[in-house]
Structure formats: structure tokens, C-alpha cells
Coordinates of C-alpha atoms and ligand atoms in Angstrom, one line a residue:
M1 CA 0.0 0.0 0.0
D2 CA 1.2 3.5 -0.8
P3 CA 2.2 5.0 2.6
N4 CA 0.4 8.2 1.6
T5 CA -2.9 6.4 1.3
D6 CA -2.5 4.5 4.6
F7 CA -4.6 6.6 6.9
T8 CA -3.6 4.8 10.0
N9 CA -0.6 7.1 10.3
F10 CA -2.6 10.3 9.5
N11 CA -2.2 12.7 12.3
G12 CA -4.3 15.7 11.0
S13 CA -7.8 16.5 12.0
A14 CA -10.3 14.1 10.3
T15 CA -12.7 16.9 9.5
D16 CA -10.0 19.0 7.9
V17 CA -10.3 18.0 4.2
C18 CA -9.2 20.1 1.3
K19 CA -11.5 19.5 -1.6
L20 CA -9.8 19.9 -5.0
I21 CA -11.4 19.6 -8.5
L22 CA -9.4 17.9 -11.2
I23 CA -10.2 19.2 -14.7
G24 CA -8.7 18.9 -18.1
L25 CA -9.3 17.7 -21.7
E26 CA -10.7 14.3 -22.4
G27 CA -8.1 11.6 -22.1
V28 CA -5.5 13.9 -20.8
G29 CA -4.9 11.5 -17.8
K30 CA -7.1 12.9 -15.0
T31 CA -8.3 9.5 -13.8
T32 CA -4.8 8.0 -14.1
L33 CA -3.4 10.8 -11.9
L34 CA -6.2 10.4 -9.3
N35 CA -5.7 6.6 -9.3
K36 CA -1.9 6.9 -8.8
I37 CA -2.0 9.7 -6.2
C38 CA -4.8 8.3 -4.1
G39 CA -4.3 4.6 -4.7
E40 CA -7.6 4.2 -6.3
H41 CA -8.8 1.9 -9.3
F42 CA -11.2 3.8 -11.2
D43 CA -11.7 3.0 -15.0
T44 CA -9.4 5.0 -17.4
S45 CA -10.2 5.7 -21.0
D46 CA -8.0 4.7 -23.9
G47 CA -7.3 8.4 -24.6
R48 CA -9.5 8.7 -27.6
A49 CA -13.1 8.5 -26.4
G50 CA -14.4 10.1 -23.3
C51 CA -14.7 7.7 -20.4
L52 CA -17.9 7.5 -18.5
I53 CA -17.2 8.9 -15.1
K54 CA -18.8 7.5 -11.9
E55 CA -20.8 9.8 -9.8
D56 CA -18.8 11.1 -6.9
Q57 CA -15.5 9.7 -8.4
K58 CA -12.9 10.9 -5.9
G59 CA -9.9 9.8 -3.9
V60 CA -8.0 11.1 -0.8
F61 CA -4.3 11.4 -0.1
F62 CA -2.1 13.1 2.5
V63 CA 1.5 14.1 2.7
D64 CA 3.8 13.8 5.7
E65 CA 4.2 17.1 7.6
F66 CA 1.0 18.5 6.2
S67 CA -2.0 18.4 8.6
R68 CA -4.7 18.4 5.9
R69 CA -6.2 15.6 3.8
Y70 CA -6.5 16.3 0.1
E71 CA -9.5 15.1 -1.8
L72 CA -9.2 14.9 -5.6
N73 CA -12.6 15.1 -7.4
D74 CA -12.4 13.6 -10.9
M75 CA -14.4 15.5 -13.5
L76 CA -15.7 14.6 -17.0
G77 CA -13.1 15.4 -19.6
I78 CA -13.6 18.7 -21.4
N79 CA -14.4 18.2 -25.1
Y80 CA -12.4 20.7 -27.2
K81 CA -15.0 20.6 -30.0
N82 CA -17.6 21.7 -27.5
P83 CA -16.2 25.0 -26.0
G84 CA -17.7 26.1 -22.8
E85 CA -18.7 22.6 -21.8
W86 CA -16.1 22.6 -18.9
Q87 CA -18.0 25.4 -17.2
K88 CA -20.9 23.0 -16.6
A89 CA -18.5 20.9 -14.6
L90 CA -17.5 23.8 -12.4
H91 CA -20.8 25.7 -12.4
G92 CA -22.8 25.1 -9.1
R93 CA -20.0 23.3 -7.4
S94 CA -19.8 24.1 -3.7
D95 CA -17.5 23.4 -0.8
V96 CA -14.3 23.6 -3.1
H97 CA -10.9 24.6 -1.9
G98 CA -9.0 24.7 -5.1
V99 CA -8.8 23.7 -8.8
I100 CA -6.2 21.5 -10.5
F101 CA -5.8 21.7 -14.3
L102 CA -4.1 18.7 -16.0
I103 CA -2.7 19.9 -19.3
S104 CA -0.9 18.3 -22.1
A105 CA 0.8 21.4 -23.5
S106 CA 2.3 19.7 -26.5
N107 CA -1.1 18.3 -27.6
P108 CA -2.3 20.3 -30.7
R109 CA -5.8 20.1 -29.3
D110 CA -4.9 22.5 -26.5
S111 CA -4.2 25.3 -29.1
A112 CA -7.6 24.6 -30.6
L113 CA -9.1 25.0 -27.3
G114 CA -9.8 28.6 -27.2
E115 CA -11.3 28.1 -23.7
L116 CA -7.9 27.7 -22.0
P117 CA -7.1 31.4 -21.7
R118 CA -10.6 32.0 -20.5
I119 CA -10.3 29.4 -17.9
Y120 CA -7.1 31.0 -16.8
E121 CA -8.8 34.4 -16.6
Y122 CA -11.6 32.8 -14.8
C123 CA -9.2 31.1 -12.2
S124 CA -7.4 34.4 -11.7
N125 CA -10.6 35.9 -10.6
L126 CA -11.4 33.1 -8.3
T127 CA -10.5 33.5 -4.6
I128 CA -9.4 29.9 -4.4
P129 CA -5.9 28.8 -5.6
V130 CA -5.5 27.1 -8.9
L131 CA -2.7 24.8 -9.9
F132 CA -1.6 23.7 -13.5
I133 CA 0.0 20.2 -13.9
Y134 CA 1.7 19.8 -17.2
R135 CA 1.9 16.3 -18.5
D136 CA 4.2 17.5 -21.3
G137 CA 5.3 20.9 -22.5
V138 CA 4.8 24.0 -20.5
L139 CA 2.4 26.9 -21.3
R140 CA 2.5 30.4 -19.6
F141 CA 0.0 29.6 -16.9
T142 CA 1.3 29.5 -13.3
P143 CA 1.7 28.1 -10.7
F144 CA 2.5 24.8 -12.4
I145 CA 4.4 21.7 -12.0
R146 CA 5.6 19.1 -14.6
I147 CA 4.7 15.5 -14.0
Y148 CA 6.8 12.9 -15.8
A149 CA 5.4 9.7 -16.9
E150 CA 7.3 6.5 -17.9
T151 CA 5.9 5.0 -21.0
R152 CA 6.6 2.0 -23.3
E153 CA 5.9 1.6 -26.9
T154 CA 3.3 -1.0 -27.8
T155 CA 1.5 -1.9 -31.1
I156 CA -2.3 -2.4 -31.1
D157 CA -4.8 -3.4 -33.8
D158 CA -6.8 -0.3 -34.8
E159 CA -10.2 -1.7 -35.8
K160 CA -11.2 1.6 -37.5
I161 CA -8.4 1.8 -39.9
G162 CA -7.8 -1.9 -39.9
C163 CA -4.0 -1.9 -39.3
K164 CA -1.6 -2.0 -36.5
I165 CA -0.5 1.2 -34.9
S166 CA 2.2 1.9 -32.4
K167 CA 1.4 3.7 -29.2
N168 CA 3.2 5.0 -26.1
E169 CA 1.6 3.2 -23.2
F170 CA 1.6 4.6 -19.7
V171 CA 3.6 2.7 -17.1
R172 CA 4.1 4.9 -14.1
Y173 CA 4.8 8.4 -12.9
Q174 CA 8.5 9.2 -12.0
N175 CA 8.0 12.2 -9.7
L176 CA 4.6 11.4 -8.0
D177 CA 5.8 12.3 -4.5
E178 CA 7.1 15.7 -5.7
V179 CA 3.8 16.4 -7.4
K180 CA 1.9 15.4 -4.3
K181 CA 4.0 17.7 -2.1
F182 CA 3.6 20.5 -4.6
I183 CA -0.2 20.1 -4.5
A184 CA -0.1 20.0 -0.6
T185 CA 2.0 23.1 -0.5
T186 CA -0.2 25.0 -3.0
F187 CA -3.4 24.3 -1.1
E188 CA -2.1 24.1 2.4
S189 CA -4.0 27.1 3.5
A190 CA -6.7 27.3 0.9
C191 CA -10.1 28.4 2.1
K192 CA -13.4 27.1 1.0
L193 CA -15.3 28.6 -1.8
H194 CA -18.9 28.0 -1.2
Q195 CA -20.1 28.5 -4.7
L196 CA -18.1 28.5 -7.8
L197 CA -19.2 31.4 -10.1
D198 CA -20.2 30.9 -13.7
P199 CA -16.8 31.6 -15.4
I200 CA -18.4 32.8 -18.7
I201 CA -20.4 35.4 -16.9
I202 CA -17.4 36.5 -14.9
C203 CA -15.1 36.6 -17.8
G204 CA -17.5 38.6 -19.9
Q205 CA -18.2 41.0 -17.2
V206 CA -14.8 41.9 -15.9
K207 CA -14.6 45.0 -18.1
V208 CA -18.2 45.9 -17.3
L209 CA -17.5 45.5 -13.7
R210 CA -14.5 47.7 -13.9
E211 CA -16.5 50.5 -15.6
K212 CA -19.2 50.1 -13.0
N213 CA -16.6 50.3 -10.3
E214 CA -15.4 53.6 -11.7
E215 CA -18.9 54.9 -11.9
L216 CA -19.4 53.9 -8.3
E217 CA -16.3 55.6 -7.2
M218 CA -17.5 58.9 -8.9
K219 CA -20.8 58.5 -7.2
I220 CA -19.0 58.0 -3.8
N221 CA -17.1 61.2 -4.4
E222 CA -20.2 63.1 -5.2
L223 CA -21.8 61.7 -2.1
N224 CA -18.8 62.6 0.0
Q225 CA -19.0 66.2 -1.2
K226 CA -22.7 66.3 -0.5
H227 CA -22.1 64.8 2.9
E228 CA -19.5 67.5 3.8
A229 CA -22.0 70.3 2.8
E230 CA -24.6 68.7 4.9
L231 CA -22.1 68.3 7.8
I232 CA -21.4 72.1 7.8
K233 CA -25.1 72.8 7.7
N234 CA -25.7 70.4 10.5
Q235 CA -22.9 72.0 12.6
E236 CA -24.7 75.4 12.5
S237 CA -28.0 74.0 13.4
T238 CA -26.3 72.1 16.2
K239 CA -24.9 75.4 17.6
Q240 CA -28.4 76.9 17.6
Q241 CA -29.7 73.8 19.2
S242 CA -27.0 73.9 21.9
K243 CA -27.9 77.5 22.8
L244 CA -31.5 76.4 23.2
Y245 CA -30.4 73.5 25.4
D246 CA -28.4 76.0 27.6
E247 CA -31.5 78.0 28.2
Q248 CA -33.4 74.8 29.0
I249 CA -30.7 73.8 31.4
E250 CA -30.9 77.1 33.3
K251 CA -34.6 76.6 33.6
L252 CA -34.1 73.1 34.9
N253 CA -31.5 74.4 37.5
R254 CA -34.1 76.8 38.9
S255 CA -36.7 74.1 39.2
L256 CA -34.0 71.9 40.7
E257 CA -33.4 74.5 43.5
K258 CA -37.1 74.7 44.2
A259 CA -37.1 70.9 44.3
A260 CA -34.2 71.0 46.8
S261 CA -36.1 73.3 49.2
N262 CA -39.1 70.9 48.9
N263 CA -36.8 68.1 49.6
K264 CA -35.7 69.7 52.8
T265 CA -39.3 69.9 54.0
M266 CA -39.7 66.4 53.0
Q267 CA -36.6 65.4 54.8
E268 CA -37.9 66.8 58.1
R269 CA -41.1 65.0 57.6
L270 CA -39.2 61.9 56.9
D271 CA -37.1 62.3 60.0
H272 CA -40.3 62.6 62.1
I273 CA -41.7 59.5 60.4
V274 CA -38.4 57.7 61.0
Q275 CA -38.5 58.6 64.7
K276 CA -42.0 57.3 65.0
N277 CA -41.1 54.2 63.1
Q278 CA -38.1 53.6 65.4
E279 CA -40.4 53.8 68.4
S280 CA -42.8 51.3 67.0
L281 CA -39.9 49.2 65.8
F282 CA -38.6 49.1 69.4
K283 CA -42.1 48.0 70.6
I284 CA -42.2 45.4 67.9
S285 CA -38.8 44.2 68.7
N286 CA -39.8 43.8 72.4
D287 CA -42.9 41.8 71.2
I288 CA -40.7 39.8 69.1
Q289 CA -38.4 39.1 71.9
S290 CA -41.2 38.0 74.2
S291 CA -42.5 35.9 71.3
I292 CA -39.1 34.3 70.8
N293 CA -39.0 33.5 74.6
E294 CA -42.5 32.1 74.4
N295 CA -41.5 30.2 71.3
Q296 CA -38.4 28.9 73.1
R297 CA -40.5 27.6 76.0
L298 CA -43.0 26.0 73.6
R299 CA -40.1 24.4 71.8
I300 CA -38.8 22.9 75.0
S301 CA -42.2 21.6 76.0
L302 CA -42.6 20.4 72.4
E303 CA -39.4 18.5 72.7
E304 CA -40.6 17.0 75.9
L305 CA -43.9 16.0 74.3
M306 CA -41.9 14.5 71.5
R307 CA -39.8 12.5 73.9
D308 CA -43.0 11.4 75.7
K309 CA -44.5 10.5 72.3
Q310 CA -41.4 8.6 71.4
N311 CA -41.6 6.7 74.7
L312 CA -45.2 6.0 74.2
E313 CA -44.6 4.8 70.7
D314 CA -41.8 2.5 72.0
K315 CA -44.2 1.2 74.7
H316 CA -46.9 0.8 72.1
L317 CA -44.4 -1.1 69.9
K318 CA -43.4 -3.4 72.8
L319 CA -47.1 -3.9 73.7
M320 CA -47.8 -4.8 70.1
T321 CA -45.0 -7.2 70.1
D322 CA -46.2 -8.8 73.3
K323 CA -49.8 -8.9 71.9
K324 CA -48.4 -10.6 68.9
Q325 CA -46.6 -13.1 71.1
L326 CA -49.8 -13.6 73.2
D327 CA -51.8 -14.1 70.0
F328 CA -49.3 -16.8 69.0
D329 CA -49.5 -18.4 72.6
F330 CA -53.4 -18.1 72.6
H331 CA -53.4 -19.9 69.3
D332 CA -51.1 -22.6 70.7
V333 CA -53.2 -22.9 73.9
T334 CA -56.4 -23.1 71.8
R335 CA -54.9 -25.8 69.7
D336 CA -53.7 -27.7 72.8
R337 CA -57.0 -27.3 74.5
E338 CA -58.8 -28.7 71.5
Q339 CA -56.2 -31.7 71.5
I340 CA -56.8 -32.1 75.3
Q341 CA -60.6 -32.0 74.7
E342 CA -60.2 -34.7 72.0
A343 CA -58.0 -36.8 74.3
K344 CA -60.5 -36.3 77.1
T345 CA -63.4 -37.5 75.1
K346 CA -61.4 -40.5 73.9
L347 CA -60.4 -41.3 77.6
E348 CA -64.0 -41.0 78.7
K349 CA -65.0 -43.3 76.0
D350 CA -62.2 -45.7 77.1
I351 CA -63.3 -45.4 80.7
A352 CA -66.8 -46.3 79.9
E353 CA -65.6 -49.2 77.9
L354 CA -63.3 -50.3 80.8
E355 CA -66.3 -49.8 83.2
Q356 CA -68.3 -52.2 81.1
N357 CA -65.4 -54.6 80.9
K358 CA -64.9 -54.4 84.6
Q359 CA -68.6 -55.2 85.3
T360 CA -68.3 -58.3 83.0
L361 CA -65.1 -59.3 84.6
L362 CA -66.6 -58.9 88.1
K363 CA -69.5 -61.0 87.0
E364 CA -67.0 -63.7 85.7
K365 CA -64.9 -63.4 88.9
G366 CA -68.1 -63.9 91.1
S367 CA -69.0 -67.1 89.2
L368 CA -65.4 -68.4 89.2
E369 CA -65.1 -67.7 93.0
A370 CA -68.4 -69.5 93.6
R371 CA -67.1 -72.5 91.5
K372 CA -63.8 -72.4 93.4
E373 CA -65.5 -72.3 96.7
H374 CA -67.7 -75.2 95.6
L375 CA -64.7 -77.2 94.4
E376 CA -62.8 -76.5 97.6
R377 CA -65.7 -77.6 99.6
H378 CA -65.9 -80.7 97.4
I379 CA -62.2 -81.3 97.9
D380 CA -62.3 -80.9 101.6
K381 CA -65.2 -83.2 101.7
T382 CA -63.5 -85.8 99.6
R383 CA -60.3 -85.6 101.6
L384 CA -62.1 -86.1 104.8
R385 CA -63.8 -89.1 103.4
L386 CA -60.5 -90.5 102.1
E387 CA -58.7 -89.8 105.4
E388 CA -61.6 -91.6 107.2
Q389 CA -61.2 -94.6 104.9
L390 CA -57.5 -94.5 105.3
N391 CA -57.7 -94.5 109.1
L392 CA -60.0 -97.4 108.9
I393 CA -57.8 -99.3 106.6
V394 CA -54.8 -98.6 108.8
S395 CA -56.5 -99.7 112.0
V396 CA -57.8 -102.9 110.3
N397 CA -54.5 -104.1 108.7
H398 CA -51.9 -102.8 111.2
T399 CA -52.1 -105.7 113.5
A400 CA -49.9 -106.8 116.3
P401 CA -47.0 -109.4 115.8
G402 CA -48.2 -113.0 115.6
G403 CA -51.1 -112.1 113.4
S404 CA -52.0 -114.3 110.4
K405 CA -50.8 -112.1 107.6
R406 CA -47.2 -110.8 107.1
I407 CA -47.4 -107.2 106.4
Y408 CA -44.4 -105.5 104.7
P409 CA -44.3 -102.0 106.2
K410 CA -43.3 -99.0 104.1
K411 CA -42.5 -95.5 105.2
Y412 CA -45.1 -92.8 104.9
N413 CA -44.8 -89.2 105.9
I414 CA -48.0 -87.9 107.6
N415 CA -48.0 -84.4 109.1
G416 CA -44.1 -84.3 109.2
R417 CA -43.7 -87.7 110.8
W418 CA -42.4 -90.8 109.1
M419 CA -44.6 -93.8 109.8
W420 CA -44.5 -97.4 108.9
L421 CA -47.5 -98.6 106.7
P422 CA -48.5 -102.0 105.5
G423 CA -48.2 -102.7 101.7
R424 CA -52.0 -102.6 101.0
A425 CA -52.4 -99.4 102.9
Y426 CA -49.5 -98.1 100.9
N427 CA -51.4 -98.9 97.7
V428 CA -54.4 -97.0 98.9
I429 CA -52.3 -94.1 99.9
E430 CA -50.7 -94.0 96.5
E431 CA -54.2 -93.9 94.9
F432 CA -55.1 -91.2 97.4
D433 CA -52.0 -89.2 96.5
K434 CA -52.8 -89.5 92.8
L435 CA -56.2 -88.1 93.4
G436 CA -54.8 -85.4 95.6
E437 CA -52.4 -84.4 92.8
S438 CA -55.2 -84.2 90.2
I439 CA -57.4 -82.2 92.5
K440 CA -54.4 -79.9 93.2
D441 CA -54.0 -79.4 89.5
V442 CA -57.7 -78.4 89.1
I443 CA -57.4 -76.0 91.9
C444 CA -54.2 -74.5 90.5
A445 CA -56.0 -74.0 87.1
L446 CA -58.8 -72.3 88.9
R447 CA -56.4 -70.0 90.8
K448 CA -54.7 -69.2 87.5
D449 CA -58.1 -68.2 86.0
L450 CA -59.0 -66.1 88.9
H451 CA -55.6 -64.4 89.0
K452 CA -55.9 -63.7 85.2
M453 CA -59.2 -62.1 85.8
N454 CA -58.0 -60.0 88.6
V455 CA -55.0 -58.9 86.6
R456 CA -57.3 -58.0 83.6
Y457 CA -59.5 -56.1 85.9
D458 CA -56.5 -54.2 87.5
H459 CA -54.9 -53.5 84.0
A460 CA -58.2 -52.2 82.5
S461 CA -58.8 -49.9 85.4
A462 CA -55.3 -48.7 86.3
N463 CA -53.4 -49.7 83.1
V464 CA -50.4 -50.6 85.2
M465 CA -49.4 -54.2 84.6
E466 CA -49.1 -56.5 81.5
E467 CA -50.9 -59.8 81.3
E468 CA -47.7 -61.7 80.4
D469 CA -46.0 -60.7 83.7
F470 CA -48.7 -62.5 85.7
E471 CA -48.4 -65.6 83.6
A472 CA -44.7 -65.8 84.5
E473 CA -45.4 -65.7 88.2
P474 CA -45.2 -69.0 90.0
Y475 CA -48.3 -70.3 91.8
Ligands
LIG1 N1 1.7 8.6 -22.4 C1 1.0 8.9 -21.4 N2 -0.2 8.3 -21.3 C2 -0.9 8.7 -20.3 C3 -0.5 9.6 -19.2 N3 -1.5 9.7 -18.4 C4 -2.5 8.9 -18.7 N4 -2.2 8.3 -19.9 C5 -3.0 7.4 -20.6 O1 -4.0 8.1 -21.2 C6 -5.2 7.4 -21.3 C7 -6.4 8.1 -20.8 O2 -6.2 8.3 -19.4 P1 -7.4 8.7 -18.4 O3 -6.8 8.8 -17.0 O4 -8.6 7.9 -18.6 O5 -7.7 10.2 -18.9 P2 -8.9 11.1 -18.5 O6 -8.5 12.4 -18.5 O7 -9.4 10.6 -17.2 O8 -10.0 10.8 -19.6 P3 -11.5 11.1 -19.6 O9 -12.0 10.6 -18.3 O10 -12.0 10.4 -20.8 O11 -11.7 12.6 -19.7 C8 -5.0 6.1 -20.6 O12 -4.7 5.1 -21.6 C9 -3.7 6.3 -19.8 O13 -2.9 5.2 -19.6 C10 0.7 10.2 -19.4 O14 1.2 11.0 -18.6 N5 1.5 9.9 -20.5
LIG2 MG1 -11.3 9.9 -16.7

């Protein structure tokens, strides 16, 4: 990239752009110059036919040490057969800082272009700078710079004449940097022209304008003379006027003296009023002082009231907190009460049930006790009967020595004493013991039943003991 088209290094103000118009004959190389200077790639013509120009065809470049950016605006080539056409290009342009003419001074078409002197005259009348860049040859128009192009000779087929022709083809510019710097120097401090004037009108009217200018100067002289005469006249009338003013001033002084004496009287009255005012002011200030005192007192009592209010508010807040807590407690108590009520109802129901069970059990107990008593009585009876029979048997068979039967005594424990019994009696006793054992079993079973009933009754009423514990107890 050309360093002059790399704007990353540009240190000038972005808004400070110098707009330049590039004009010249068709095919003179305007677009080529713009492309090379600004690093653009707009279409160029082949030098014979006018190239169609894009709208707003322009490029920007800058030069080191120059703070501005330079904008080159390409223009449609001027057709030498069409004199005055170039003015269309310039007419109506605004925001332009300067004009660059690219000229091929050795081209015979330039001499045919009668416009060039007129353009030059037009430019001399412009307030913006103009620069002529000569592609080749030099004419008398200044300021100018020569630009040198490197070319090579090529042959091309010319379709019109149907044969090959040789042509100098453009390769590059040799002194492009020098040209750029020259452009930058020329337009360094150029100011904007807001509206380019119509060059034809300007050129044709220069003479007329000069004549008009002379006429105007003569008129100005006449007006000056007239003005001087009027000035003298005015001075005299001013003198008379000043005399009149003096008289009026004297009159005013007299009325001023009168006003001064009036003022004195007024001053006395004013003093009187001031004195009165001071008295009432003193009174008012006393009132104000007492009001201030009263106010002070009220403020103190207000502060006390505020403190009381604050205390009350604190208490109120505390009471509200307590109330809230009590509300919570009340809610809990109500809930507990309901639960207790429910439990109580359940317990009452259980008690009623237990009472019913108790009655049933008491009934069962009564009948079992009756049965037990009956059985005990029966046992006692049976035992007595058996003991009687035993005594009988013992008294019959326990005979003295020398009896007919031999009795084999056996030991038998009666009431803690060991006694000798005959064998038969022993068999009876064995039978008796067996009976006693079976009766004992029956009584034990009855006792167990009774005990169970007692336990069930106690458990149902007092809910203290478990049924299994009683079963484990020995009888
Ligand atoms: N020999 C030579 N040829 C040049 C030079 N500058 C441009 N050319 C050639 O002239 C031809 C026309 O160039 P352009 O840049 O299109 O000219 P232009 O003034 O823009 O033309 P229009 O837009 O038609 O008015 C091109 O073929 C360029 O290569 C130069 O300095 N010397
Ligand atoms: Mg062009």
C-alpha cells in the first residue's frame, strides 16, 4: 500500500479535508493521476473516447508534515469541440478549496481549445488557488508543476483503420511524490469557496464591472461632497440647538433649587416618620423578643412532648410485640385445649368401655369364685372321706405281731412324721396321692383363671401391669 494512502498514520484532523477539483481535456490522464495519487482503481479511458465517469469519483491522499487531507474530485473530460462545456463541470459546485488543471501542453488540441485562456482568466478571478499540472510541454499559466510519466511503446490493432499502430503506453509516474508535495503546499492554507461562479459570466463581465466600479467611485465622491456640505449645515443647526439647550438647562436648574427646598421639608417630615417608626420598631422588637421566649418555651415543651410521644410509641411497639406473642400463645393454647378435649373425650370413651369390661369381669370373677368355693368344699369333703377310709384301713391291717398275715411296712410321711405302713395301705395311699395331685391341678388351674381375671381387671382400670407378667409368676 502506498504510505500516503495509509490513513492509520494520519495525524491531522479528520474533518480538515481540502477538496480539489481535477479538470482537463478528455483523455489527458485525470483519472490515471487520481488513481496513482490516491491509490484508487477507477476506470481509465483509452485516450480517444471520453470515459464515463462514476458519480462522486474521488480519492483522498495526505502528505507527511501536512496536517490536511487532500480530496481529488475527478471530472468529466472537457471536449475541445464543445467549447464552454467545462463550465458545466464547475458551475454550481460548492465546498471547493481549489482547482487543478491537468494539461498536455504539447497536444495540438490545446491550441484549438480557445477556452484555456478564458479558464485561466476565470481562475485568476477566483478567490481559491489554482494549480496547473503539465503532462508535457509548458504553457504560460502559473503556478505549475511538470509530471513525468514513464511509457513503453506497444502496437495495437486499430479496428477503425484496420491496421496495427504503435502507441506509447503509460507505465508509471516518475515524480509522483514531488507532485503530491507541490499540491499539498499550493493548497495548504486554501479556504473554501462556497459557490463557484459561472466563469463565462465572470469573464465577460470583468470589463463591465471595472466600468461600473469607476462609476461607483465617482458616485461615492459626489456623495462625499454632499455629505460634507450637509455636515457644515448640521454643525450650524447644532450650535443653535445647543444654545436652546443651555436655556433649558438654566430653567431646569431653577426648578431643581425649588425641588431641593421641597426636599428639605420632605426630609424633616421623613425624620419625624423615621423617629415614629423607630419607636414602633422598638415596641415590635420587644414583642418579638417575648414571642421568641415564648417560642423557646414552647419548643422545650414540644421536645418533651416529642420525647413522651417517642416513649409511648416505644411502649406501644413493645405492647404490640407482646400482643403478637400472646396471640401466638393463645393460638397454641387453643390448639392444645382442642387436643386435650379430644383426648379427654377419647379417655371418657375408654373409661366407659373399661367400666363395662370391669362389670363383665366382676361377674365372671363372682361365678369363678363360687365355683372355686364349691370345688374347695368338694375337695375338703373328699379328703375327709378318704382320710376316714385310710384310718379305717390302717386300723384294720396294722395288727400286732403274731397275726396271720405278714405285712411289709413302708415308710409314709404324715404331718411331718415318718410312719411305717403295711403294703396294702400303701397302695391305697398311692391312689389317694394321685387323686390329691389331680385335685391340686384343678385348683391350680382355677387359681390361675382367677388371677388372670384379677389382673385383667386391674390392667383395665389402672393400666399398670401387663398380662404376660402375671403368667410368669409362680403359683
Ligand atoms: N503517455 C502517457 N499516457 C498517459 C498519461 N497519463 C495517462 N495516460 C494514458 O491516457 C489514457 C487516458 O487516461 P485517463 O486517465 O482515462 O484520462 P482522463 O483524463 O481521465 O480521460 P476522460 O475521463 O475520458 O476525460 C490512458 O490510456 C492512460 O494510460 C501520461 O502522462 N502519458
Ligand atoms: Mg477519466
